CSV table of N, CA and C in Angstrom, one decimal:
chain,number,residue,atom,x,y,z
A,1,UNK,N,5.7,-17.6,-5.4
A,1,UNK,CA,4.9,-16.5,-5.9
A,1,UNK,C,4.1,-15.9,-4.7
A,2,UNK,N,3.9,-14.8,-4.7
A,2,UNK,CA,3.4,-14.3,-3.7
A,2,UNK,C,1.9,-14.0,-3.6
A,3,UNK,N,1.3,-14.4,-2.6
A,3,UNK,CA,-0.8,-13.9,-2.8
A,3,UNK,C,-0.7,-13.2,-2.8
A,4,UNK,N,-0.6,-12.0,-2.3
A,4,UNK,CA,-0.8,-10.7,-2.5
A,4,UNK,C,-0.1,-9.7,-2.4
A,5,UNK,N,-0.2,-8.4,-3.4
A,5,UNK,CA,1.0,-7.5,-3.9
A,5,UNK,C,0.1,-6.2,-3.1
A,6,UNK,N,1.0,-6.0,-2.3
A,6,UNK,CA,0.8,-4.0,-1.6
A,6,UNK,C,1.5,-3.5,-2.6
A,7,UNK,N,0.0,-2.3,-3.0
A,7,UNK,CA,1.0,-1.1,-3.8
A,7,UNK,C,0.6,0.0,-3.4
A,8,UNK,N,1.8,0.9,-2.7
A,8,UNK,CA,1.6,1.8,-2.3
A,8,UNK,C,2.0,3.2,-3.0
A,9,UNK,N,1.1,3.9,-4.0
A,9,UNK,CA,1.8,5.4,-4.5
A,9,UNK,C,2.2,6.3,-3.4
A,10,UNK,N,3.0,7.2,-3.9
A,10,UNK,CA,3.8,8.0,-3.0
A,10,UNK,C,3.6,9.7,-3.8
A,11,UNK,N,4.0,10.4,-3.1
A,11,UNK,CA,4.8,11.7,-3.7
A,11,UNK,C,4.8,12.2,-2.1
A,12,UNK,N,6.0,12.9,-2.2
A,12,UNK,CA,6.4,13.6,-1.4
A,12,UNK,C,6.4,13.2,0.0
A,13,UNK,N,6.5,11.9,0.6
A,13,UNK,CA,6.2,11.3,1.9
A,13,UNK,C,7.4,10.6,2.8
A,14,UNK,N,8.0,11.3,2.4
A,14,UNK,CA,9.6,10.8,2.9
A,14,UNK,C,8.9,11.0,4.9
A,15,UNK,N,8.7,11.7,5.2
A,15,UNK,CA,8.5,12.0,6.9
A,15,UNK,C,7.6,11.0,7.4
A,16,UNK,N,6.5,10.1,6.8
A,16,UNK,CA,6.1,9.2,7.0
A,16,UNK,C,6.4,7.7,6.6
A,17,UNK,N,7.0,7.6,5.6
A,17,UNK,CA,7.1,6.7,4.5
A,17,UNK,C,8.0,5.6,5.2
A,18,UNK,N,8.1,5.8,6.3
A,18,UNK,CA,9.4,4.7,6.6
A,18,UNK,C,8.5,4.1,7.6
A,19,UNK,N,7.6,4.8,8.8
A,19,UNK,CA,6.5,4.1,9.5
A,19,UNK,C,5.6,3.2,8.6
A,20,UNK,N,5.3,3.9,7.6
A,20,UNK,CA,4.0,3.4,6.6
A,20,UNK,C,4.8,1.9,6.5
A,21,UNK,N,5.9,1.7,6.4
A,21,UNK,CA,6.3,0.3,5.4
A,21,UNK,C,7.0,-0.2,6.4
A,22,UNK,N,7.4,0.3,7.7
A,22,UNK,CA,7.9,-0.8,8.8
A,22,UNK,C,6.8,-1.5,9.0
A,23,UNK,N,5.1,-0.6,9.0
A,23,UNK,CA,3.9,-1.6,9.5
A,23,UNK,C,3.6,-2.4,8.6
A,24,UNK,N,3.7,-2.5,7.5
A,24,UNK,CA,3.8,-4.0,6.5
A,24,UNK,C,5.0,-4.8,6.3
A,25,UNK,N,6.2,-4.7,6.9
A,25,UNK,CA,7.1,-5.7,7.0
A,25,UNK,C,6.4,-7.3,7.3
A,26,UNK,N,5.7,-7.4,8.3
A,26,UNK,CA,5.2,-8.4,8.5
A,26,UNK,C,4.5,-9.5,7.4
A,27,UNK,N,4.1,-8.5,6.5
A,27,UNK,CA,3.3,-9.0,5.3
A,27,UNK,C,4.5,-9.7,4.4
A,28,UNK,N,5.6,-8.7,4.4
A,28,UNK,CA,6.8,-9.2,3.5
A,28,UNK,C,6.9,-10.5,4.2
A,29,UNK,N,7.4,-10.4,5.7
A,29,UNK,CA,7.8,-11.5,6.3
A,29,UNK,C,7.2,-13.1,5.7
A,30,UNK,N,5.7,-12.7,5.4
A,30,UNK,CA,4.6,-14.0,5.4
A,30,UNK,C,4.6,-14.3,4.1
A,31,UNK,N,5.4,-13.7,3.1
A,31,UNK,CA,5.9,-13.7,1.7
A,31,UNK,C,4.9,-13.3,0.8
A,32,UNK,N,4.5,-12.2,1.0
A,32,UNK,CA,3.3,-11.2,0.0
A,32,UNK,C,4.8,-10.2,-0.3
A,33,UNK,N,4.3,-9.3,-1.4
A,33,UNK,CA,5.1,-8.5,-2.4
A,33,UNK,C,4.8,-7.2,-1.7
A,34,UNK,N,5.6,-6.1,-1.5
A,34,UNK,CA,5.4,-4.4,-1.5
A,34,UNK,C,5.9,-3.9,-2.4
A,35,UNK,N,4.9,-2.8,-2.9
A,35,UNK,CA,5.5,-2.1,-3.9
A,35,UNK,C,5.4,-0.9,-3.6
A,36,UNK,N,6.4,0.5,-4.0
A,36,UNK,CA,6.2,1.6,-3.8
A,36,UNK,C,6.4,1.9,-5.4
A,37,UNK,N,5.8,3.1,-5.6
A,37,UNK,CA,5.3,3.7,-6.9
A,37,UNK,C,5.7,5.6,-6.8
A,38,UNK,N,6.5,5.7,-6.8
A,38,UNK,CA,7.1,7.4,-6.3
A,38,UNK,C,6.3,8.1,-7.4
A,39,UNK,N,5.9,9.0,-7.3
A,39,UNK,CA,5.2,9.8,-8.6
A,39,UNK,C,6.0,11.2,-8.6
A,40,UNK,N,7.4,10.9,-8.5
A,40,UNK,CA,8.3,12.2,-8.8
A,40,UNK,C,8.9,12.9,-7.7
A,41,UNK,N,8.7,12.4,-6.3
A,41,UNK,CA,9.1,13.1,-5.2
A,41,UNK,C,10.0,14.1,-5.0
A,42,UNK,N,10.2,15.3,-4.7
A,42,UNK,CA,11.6,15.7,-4.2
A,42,UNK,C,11.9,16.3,-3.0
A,43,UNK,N,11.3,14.8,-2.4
A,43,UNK,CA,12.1,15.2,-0.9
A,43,UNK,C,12.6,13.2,-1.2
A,44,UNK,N,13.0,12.5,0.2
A,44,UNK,CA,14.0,10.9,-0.5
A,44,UNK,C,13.2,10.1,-0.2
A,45,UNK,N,11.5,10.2,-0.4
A,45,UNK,CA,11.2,9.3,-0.2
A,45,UNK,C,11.4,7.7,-1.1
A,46,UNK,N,11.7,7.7,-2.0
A,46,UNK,CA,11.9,6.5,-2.7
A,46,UNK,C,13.0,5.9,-2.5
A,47,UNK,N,14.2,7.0,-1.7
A,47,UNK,CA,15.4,6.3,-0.9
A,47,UNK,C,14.9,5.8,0.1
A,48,UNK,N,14.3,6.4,0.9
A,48,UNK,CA,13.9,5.7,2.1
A,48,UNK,C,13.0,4.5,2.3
A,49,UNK,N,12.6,4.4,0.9
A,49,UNK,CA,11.5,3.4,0.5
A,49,UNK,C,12.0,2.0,0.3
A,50,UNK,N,13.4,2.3,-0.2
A,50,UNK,CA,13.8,1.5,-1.3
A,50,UNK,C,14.6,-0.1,0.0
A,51,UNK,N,14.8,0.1,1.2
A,51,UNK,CA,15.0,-1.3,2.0
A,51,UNK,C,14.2,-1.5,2.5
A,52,UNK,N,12.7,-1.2,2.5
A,52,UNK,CA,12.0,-1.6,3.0
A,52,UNK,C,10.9,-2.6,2.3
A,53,UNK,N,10.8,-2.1,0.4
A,53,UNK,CA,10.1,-2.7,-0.2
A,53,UNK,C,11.1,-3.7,-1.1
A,54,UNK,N,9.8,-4.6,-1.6
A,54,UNK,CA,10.4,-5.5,-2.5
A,54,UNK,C,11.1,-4.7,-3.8
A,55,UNK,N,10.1,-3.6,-4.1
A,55,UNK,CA,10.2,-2.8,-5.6
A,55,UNK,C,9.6,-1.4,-5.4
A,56,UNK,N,10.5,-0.6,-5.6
A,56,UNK,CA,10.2,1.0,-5.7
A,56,UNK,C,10.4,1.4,-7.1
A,57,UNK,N,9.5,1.8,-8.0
A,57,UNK,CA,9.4,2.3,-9.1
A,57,UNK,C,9.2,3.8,-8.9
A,58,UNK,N,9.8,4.2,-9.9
A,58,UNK,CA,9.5,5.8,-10.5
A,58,UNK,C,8.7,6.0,-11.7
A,59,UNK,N,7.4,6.5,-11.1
A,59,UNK,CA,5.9,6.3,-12.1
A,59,UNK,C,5.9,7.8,-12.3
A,60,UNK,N,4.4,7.5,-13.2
A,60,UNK,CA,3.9,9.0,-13.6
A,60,UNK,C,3.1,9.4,-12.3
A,61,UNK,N,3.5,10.9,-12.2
A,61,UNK,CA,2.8,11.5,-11.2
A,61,UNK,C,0.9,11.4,-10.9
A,62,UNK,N,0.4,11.1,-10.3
A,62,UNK,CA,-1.1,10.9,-10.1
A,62,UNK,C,-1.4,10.0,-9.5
A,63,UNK,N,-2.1,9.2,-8.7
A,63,UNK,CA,-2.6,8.5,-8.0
A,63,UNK,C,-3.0,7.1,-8.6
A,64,UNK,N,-4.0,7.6,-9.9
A,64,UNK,CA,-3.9,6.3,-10.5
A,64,UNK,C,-3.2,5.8,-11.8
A,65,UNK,N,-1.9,6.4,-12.6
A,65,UNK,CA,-0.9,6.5,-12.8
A,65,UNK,C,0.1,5.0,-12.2
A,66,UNK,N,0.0,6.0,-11.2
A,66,UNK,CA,1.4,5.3,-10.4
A,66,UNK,C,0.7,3.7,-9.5
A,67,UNK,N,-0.6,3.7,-9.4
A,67,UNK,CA,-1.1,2.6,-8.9
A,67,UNK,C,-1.5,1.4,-10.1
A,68,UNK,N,-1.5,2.3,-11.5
A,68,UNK,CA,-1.6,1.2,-12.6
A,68,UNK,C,-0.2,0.9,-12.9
A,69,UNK,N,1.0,1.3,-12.8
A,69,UNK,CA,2.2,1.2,-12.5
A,69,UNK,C,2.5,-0.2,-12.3
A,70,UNK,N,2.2,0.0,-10.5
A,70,UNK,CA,2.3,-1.0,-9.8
A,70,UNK,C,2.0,-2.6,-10.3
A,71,UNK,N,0.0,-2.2,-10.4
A,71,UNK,CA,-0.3,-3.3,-11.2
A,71,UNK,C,0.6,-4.0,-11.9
A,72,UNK,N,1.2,-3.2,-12.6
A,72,UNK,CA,1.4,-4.3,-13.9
A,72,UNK,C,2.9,-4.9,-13.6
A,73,UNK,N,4.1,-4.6,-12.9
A,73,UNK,CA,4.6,-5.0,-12.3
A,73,UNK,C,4.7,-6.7,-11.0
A,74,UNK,N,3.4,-6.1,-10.8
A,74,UNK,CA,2.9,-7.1,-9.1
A,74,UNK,C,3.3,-8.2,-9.4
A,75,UNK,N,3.4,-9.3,-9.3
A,75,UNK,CA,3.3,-10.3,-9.3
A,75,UNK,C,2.2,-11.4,-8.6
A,76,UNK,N,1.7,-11.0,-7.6
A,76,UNK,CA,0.3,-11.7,-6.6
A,76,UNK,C,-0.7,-11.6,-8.0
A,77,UNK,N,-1.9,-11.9,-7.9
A,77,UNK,CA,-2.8,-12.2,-7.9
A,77,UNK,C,-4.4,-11.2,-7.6
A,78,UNK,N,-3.7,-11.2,-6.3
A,78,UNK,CA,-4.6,-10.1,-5.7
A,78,UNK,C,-4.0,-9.3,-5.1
A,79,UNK,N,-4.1,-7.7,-5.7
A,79,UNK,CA,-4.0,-6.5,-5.5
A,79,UNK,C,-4.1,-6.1,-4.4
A,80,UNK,N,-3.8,-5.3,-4.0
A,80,UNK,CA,-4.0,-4.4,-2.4
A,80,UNK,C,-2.9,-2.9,-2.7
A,81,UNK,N,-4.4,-2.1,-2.8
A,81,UNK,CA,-3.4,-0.5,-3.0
A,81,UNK,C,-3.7,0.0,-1.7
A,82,UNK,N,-2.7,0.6,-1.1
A,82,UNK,CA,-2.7,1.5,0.4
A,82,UNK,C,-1.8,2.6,0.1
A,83,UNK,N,-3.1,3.5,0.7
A,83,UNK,CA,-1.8,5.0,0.7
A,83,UNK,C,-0.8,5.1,2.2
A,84,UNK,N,0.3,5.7,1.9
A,84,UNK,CA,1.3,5.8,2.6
A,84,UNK,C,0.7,6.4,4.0
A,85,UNK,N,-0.7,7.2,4.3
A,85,UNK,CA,-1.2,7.7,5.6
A,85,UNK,C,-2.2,6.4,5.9
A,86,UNK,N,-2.0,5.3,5.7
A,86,UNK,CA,-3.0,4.4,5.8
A,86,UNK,C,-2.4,2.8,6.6
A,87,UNK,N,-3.1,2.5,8.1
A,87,UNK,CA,-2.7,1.2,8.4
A,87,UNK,C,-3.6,0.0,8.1
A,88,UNK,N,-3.1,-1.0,8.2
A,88,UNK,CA,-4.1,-2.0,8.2
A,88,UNK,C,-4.2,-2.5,9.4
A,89,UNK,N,-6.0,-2.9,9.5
A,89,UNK,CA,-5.9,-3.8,10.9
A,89,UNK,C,-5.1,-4.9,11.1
A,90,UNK,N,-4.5,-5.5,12.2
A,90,UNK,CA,-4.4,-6.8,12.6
A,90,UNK,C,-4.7,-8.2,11.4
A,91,UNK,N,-3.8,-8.7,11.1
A,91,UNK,CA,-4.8,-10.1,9.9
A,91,UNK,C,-5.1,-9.4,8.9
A,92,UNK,N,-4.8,-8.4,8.6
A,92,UNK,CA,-5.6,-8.0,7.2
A,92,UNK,C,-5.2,-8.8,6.0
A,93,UNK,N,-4.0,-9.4,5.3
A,93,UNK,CA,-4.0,-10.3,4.9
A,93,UNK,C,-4.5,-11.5,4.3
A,94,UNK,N,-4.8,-12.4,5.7
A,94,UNK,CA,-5.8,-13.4,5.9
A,94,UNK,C,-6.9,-13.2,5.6
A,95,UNK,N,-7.8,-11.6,5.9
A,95,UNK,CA,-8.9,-11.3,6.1
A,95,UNK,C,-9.2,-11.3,4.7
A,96,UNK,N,-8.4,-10.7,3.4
A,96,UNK,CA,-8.3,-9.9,2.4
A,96,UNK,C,-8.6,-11.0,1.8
A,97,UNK,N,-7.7,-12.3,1.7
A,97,UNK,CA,-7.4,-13.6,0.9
A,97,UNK,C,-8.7,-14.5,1.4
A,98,UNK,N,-8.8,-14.4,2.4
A,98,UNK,CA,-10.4,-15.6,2.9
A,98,UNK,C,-11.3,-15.3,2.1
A,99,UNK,N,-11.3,-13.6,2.4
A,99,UNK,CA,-13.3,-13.0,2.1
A,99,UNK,C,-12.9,-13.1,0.5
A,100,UNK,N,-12.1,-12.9,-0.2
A,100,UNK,CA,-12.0,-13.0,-1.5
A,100,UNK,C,-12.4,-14.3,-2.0
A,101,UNK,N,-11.9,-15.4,-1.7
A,101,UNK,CA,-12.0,-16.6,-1.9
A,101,UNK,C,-14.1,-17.2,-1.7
A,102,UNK,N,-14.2,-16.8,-0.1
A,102,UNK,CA,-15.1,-17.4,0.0
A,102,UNK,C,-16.1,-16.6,-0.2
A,103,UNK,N,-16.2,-15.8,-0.7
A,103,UNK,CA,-17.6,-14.7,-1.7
A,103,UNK,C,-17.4,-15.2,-3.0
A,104,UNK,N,-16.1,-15.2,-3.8
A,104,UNK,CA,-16.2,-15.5,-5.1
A,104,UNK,C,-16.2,-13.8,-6.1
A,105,UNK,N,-15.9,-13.0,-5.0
A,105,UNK,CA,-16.4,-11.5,-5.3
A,105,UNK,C,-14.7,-11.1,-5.9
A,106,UNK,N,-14.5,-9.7,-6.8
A,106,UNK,CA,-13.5,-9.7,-7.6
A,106,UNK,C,-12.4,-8.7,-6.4
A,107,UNK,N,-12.9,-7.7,-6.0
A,107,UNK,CA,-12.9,-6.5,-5.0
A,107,UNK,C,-13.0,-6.6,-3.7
A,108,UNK,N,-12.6,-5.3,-2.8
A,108,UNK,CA,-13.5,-5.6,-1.5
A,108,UNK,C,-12.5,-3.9,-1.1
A,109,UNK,N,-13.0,-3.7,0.2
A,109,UNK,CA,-12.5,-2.9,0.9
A,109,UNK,C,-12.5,-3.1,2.5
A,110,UNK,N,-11.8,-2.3,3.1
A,110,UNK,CA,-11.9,-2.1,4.3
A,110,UNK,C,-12.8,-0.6,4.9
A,111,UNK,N,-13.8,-1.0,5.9
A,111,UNK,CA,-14.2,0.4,6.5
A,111,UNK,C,-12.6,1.1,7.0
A,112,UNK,N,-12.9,2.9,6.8
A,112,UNK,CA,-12.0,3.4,7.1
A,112,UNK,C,-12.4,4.2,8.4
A,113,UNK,N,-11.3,4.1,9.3
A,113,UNK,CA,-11.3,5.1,10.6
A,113,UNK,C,-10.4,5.5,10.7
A,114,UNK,N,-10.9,7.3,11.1
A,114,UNK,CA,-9.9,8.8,11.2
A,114,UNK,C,-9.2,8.8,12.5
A,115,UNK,N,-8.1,9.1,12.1
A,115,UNK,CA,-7.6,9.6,13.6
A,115,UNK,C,-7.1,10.5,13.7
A,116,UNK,N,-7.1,11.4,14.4
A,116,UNK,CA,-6.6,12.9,14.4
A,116,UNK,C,-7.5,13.8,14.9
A,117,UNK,N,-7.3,14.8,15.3
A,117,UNK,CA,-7.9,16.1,15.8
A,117,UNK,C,-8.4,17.1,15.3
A,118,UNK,N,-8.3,17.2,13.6
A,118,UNK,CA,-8.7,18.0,13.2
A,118,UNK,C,-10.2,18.6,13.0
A,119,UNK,N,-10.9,19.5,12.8
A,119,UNK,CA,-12.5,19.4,12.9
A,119,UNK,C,-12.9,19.6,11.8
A,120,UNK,N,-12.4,19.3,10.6
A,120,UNK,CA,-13.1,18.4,9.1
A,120,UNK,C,-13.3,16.9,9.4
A,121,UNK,N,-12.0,16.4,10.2
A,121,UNK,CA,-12.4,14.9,10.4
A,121,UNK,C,-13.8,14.5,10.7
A,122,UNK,N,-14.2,15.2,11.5
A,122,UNK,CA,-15.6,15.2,12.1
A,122,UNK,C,-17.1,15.2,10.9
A,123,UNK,N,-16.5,15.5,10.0
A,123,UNK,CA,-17.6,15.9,8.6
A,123,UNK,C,-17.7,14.9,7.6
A,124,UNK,N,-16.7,14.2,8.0
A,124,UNK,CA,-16.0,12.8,7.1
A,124,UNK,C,-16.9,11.4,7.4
């Protein structure tokens, strides 16, 4: 059984969606679960989705929708939603499953950092 289940919703992310989920292979490798959750796409992202994850479902369109989806599917324990424009640091994993453990806490997150050029980033 797997510690922890990636679920990632989708719509319309076929041009990134194959980077997003080559950078969690590693996670599959260490035997945690990925899930993709399509919320109706029509461009292929759930084709393109579909050798890289453990499980690509076809949800209801919306963010949290398709991420309650997931849930109920997962199999882990402990959750991990990531959007498709999102990496994780180095160890995230380990980091996710330790601090969980040794707080006793139900949640957690990661600080987030922008990359890109644009000048809203800057307002963020």
């Amino acid at each position: 059984m797997p510690r922890l289940s990636v679920i990632v919703p989708t719509l319309n992310e076929a041009p990134r969606i194959t980077g997003a989920l080559d950078a969690l292979q590693d996670l599959r490798g260490a035997g945690h679960e990925l899930i993709v959750v399509d919320g109706g796409s029509s461009d292929a992202t759930a084709e393109r989705a579909a050798p890289l994850a453990d499980r690509v479902l076809c949800g209801p369109r919306g963010r949290g929708p398709q991420m309650n989806a997931g849930a109920r599917v997962a199999r882990a324990a402990v959750l991990l939603f990531l959007h498709a424009d999102t990496r994780l640091p180095p160890g995230a994993a380990d980091t996710i499953l330790r601090g969980l453990q040794r707080s006793g806490c139900d949640w957690g997150r990661f600080d987030v950092r922008l990359s890109g050029e644009r000048p809203a980033f800057r307002l963020i």
